[in-house]
Amino acid sequence: MVKVKKLILVTAPHLPQHKYFRRILYEASKKLGVGQEIKREDYVFLNEYGEKDEFGMAWAPQLFAELDDGRIVGILSRLPIDPQTLNIDVEKALKQVYDKLRELGVEV
């Protein structure tokens, strides 16, 4: 069974999604009992490990997990929006994070 060593958030405080990703980072790391790291505008890291658009450009914020086998994997790059209220759905984002970790073989 794979374990998460820490969660890594690459973000910038001026981005509108920043506060939501920080909350997701905090809640997920608390539930998993792992450390957290925040990298500010680290586009070298994002280009190496992150999701990219059709032009090959990475964006922030994105959330990653460092696994005990040394891999760094993206676990959240886009926030889900509730179609009824058009608000960010943090609970659904957390579910996506946990589902992605389960796919990787992490016990959540």
Coordinates of N, CA and C in Angstrom, one line a residue, residues 2-3 6 16-17 24 29 43 59 64 71 79 87-88 91 94 99 101:
V2 N 0.6 2.2 -0.9 CA 1.3 3.4 -1.0 C 0.8 4.4 0.1
K3 N 1.7 5.2 0.6 CA 1.4 6.2 1.6 C 1.8 7.6 1.1
K6 N 3.5 13.9 2.0 CA 3.0 15.2 2.3 C 2.2 15.7 1.0
P16 N -7.7 34.1 -7.5 CA -9.0 33.9 -6.8 C -9.2 32.6 -6.2
Q17 N -8.6 31.5 -6.8 CA -8.8 30.2 -6.3 C -7.9 29.8 -5.1
I24 N -8.6 23.3 1.0 CA -8.6 21.9 0.6 C -7.3 21.3 1.1
S29 N -4.8 17.4 4.4 CA -3.6 17.0 5.2 C -4.0 16.6 6.6
Y43 N 6.8 27.7 -11.1 CA 6.4 27.2 -12.4 C 7.3 26.2 -12.9
W59 N -0.5 25.9 -15.0 CA -1.1 27.0 -14.3 C -1.1 26.7 -12.8
F64 N -0.7 18.7 -5.2 CA 0.1 17.4 -5.5 C 0.2 16.6 -4.2
R71 N 7.3 9.3 -5.9 CA 6.5 9.9 -6.9 C 5.8 11.2 -6.4
L79 N -11.0 23.4 -9.8 CA -12.1 23.3 -8.8 C -13.4 23.1 -9.4
N87 N -21.2 28.3 -7.4 CA -20.1 28.5 -6.4 C -19.2 27.4 -6.5
I88 N -18.0 27.6 -6.0 CA -17.0 26.6 -5.9 C -17.5 25.5 -4.9
E91 N -16.5 20.7 -1.0 CA -16.7 19.3 -0.6 C -16.5 18.3 -1.7
L94 N -12.8 18.0 -2.4 CA -12.1 17.1 -1.4 C -12.4 15.6 -1.8
D99 N -10.7 10.5 -4.0 CA -10.9 9.5 -5.1 C -9.6 9.3 -5.8
L101 N -6.5 9.8 -4.8 CA -5.6 9.1 -3.9 C -5.9 7.6 -3.8

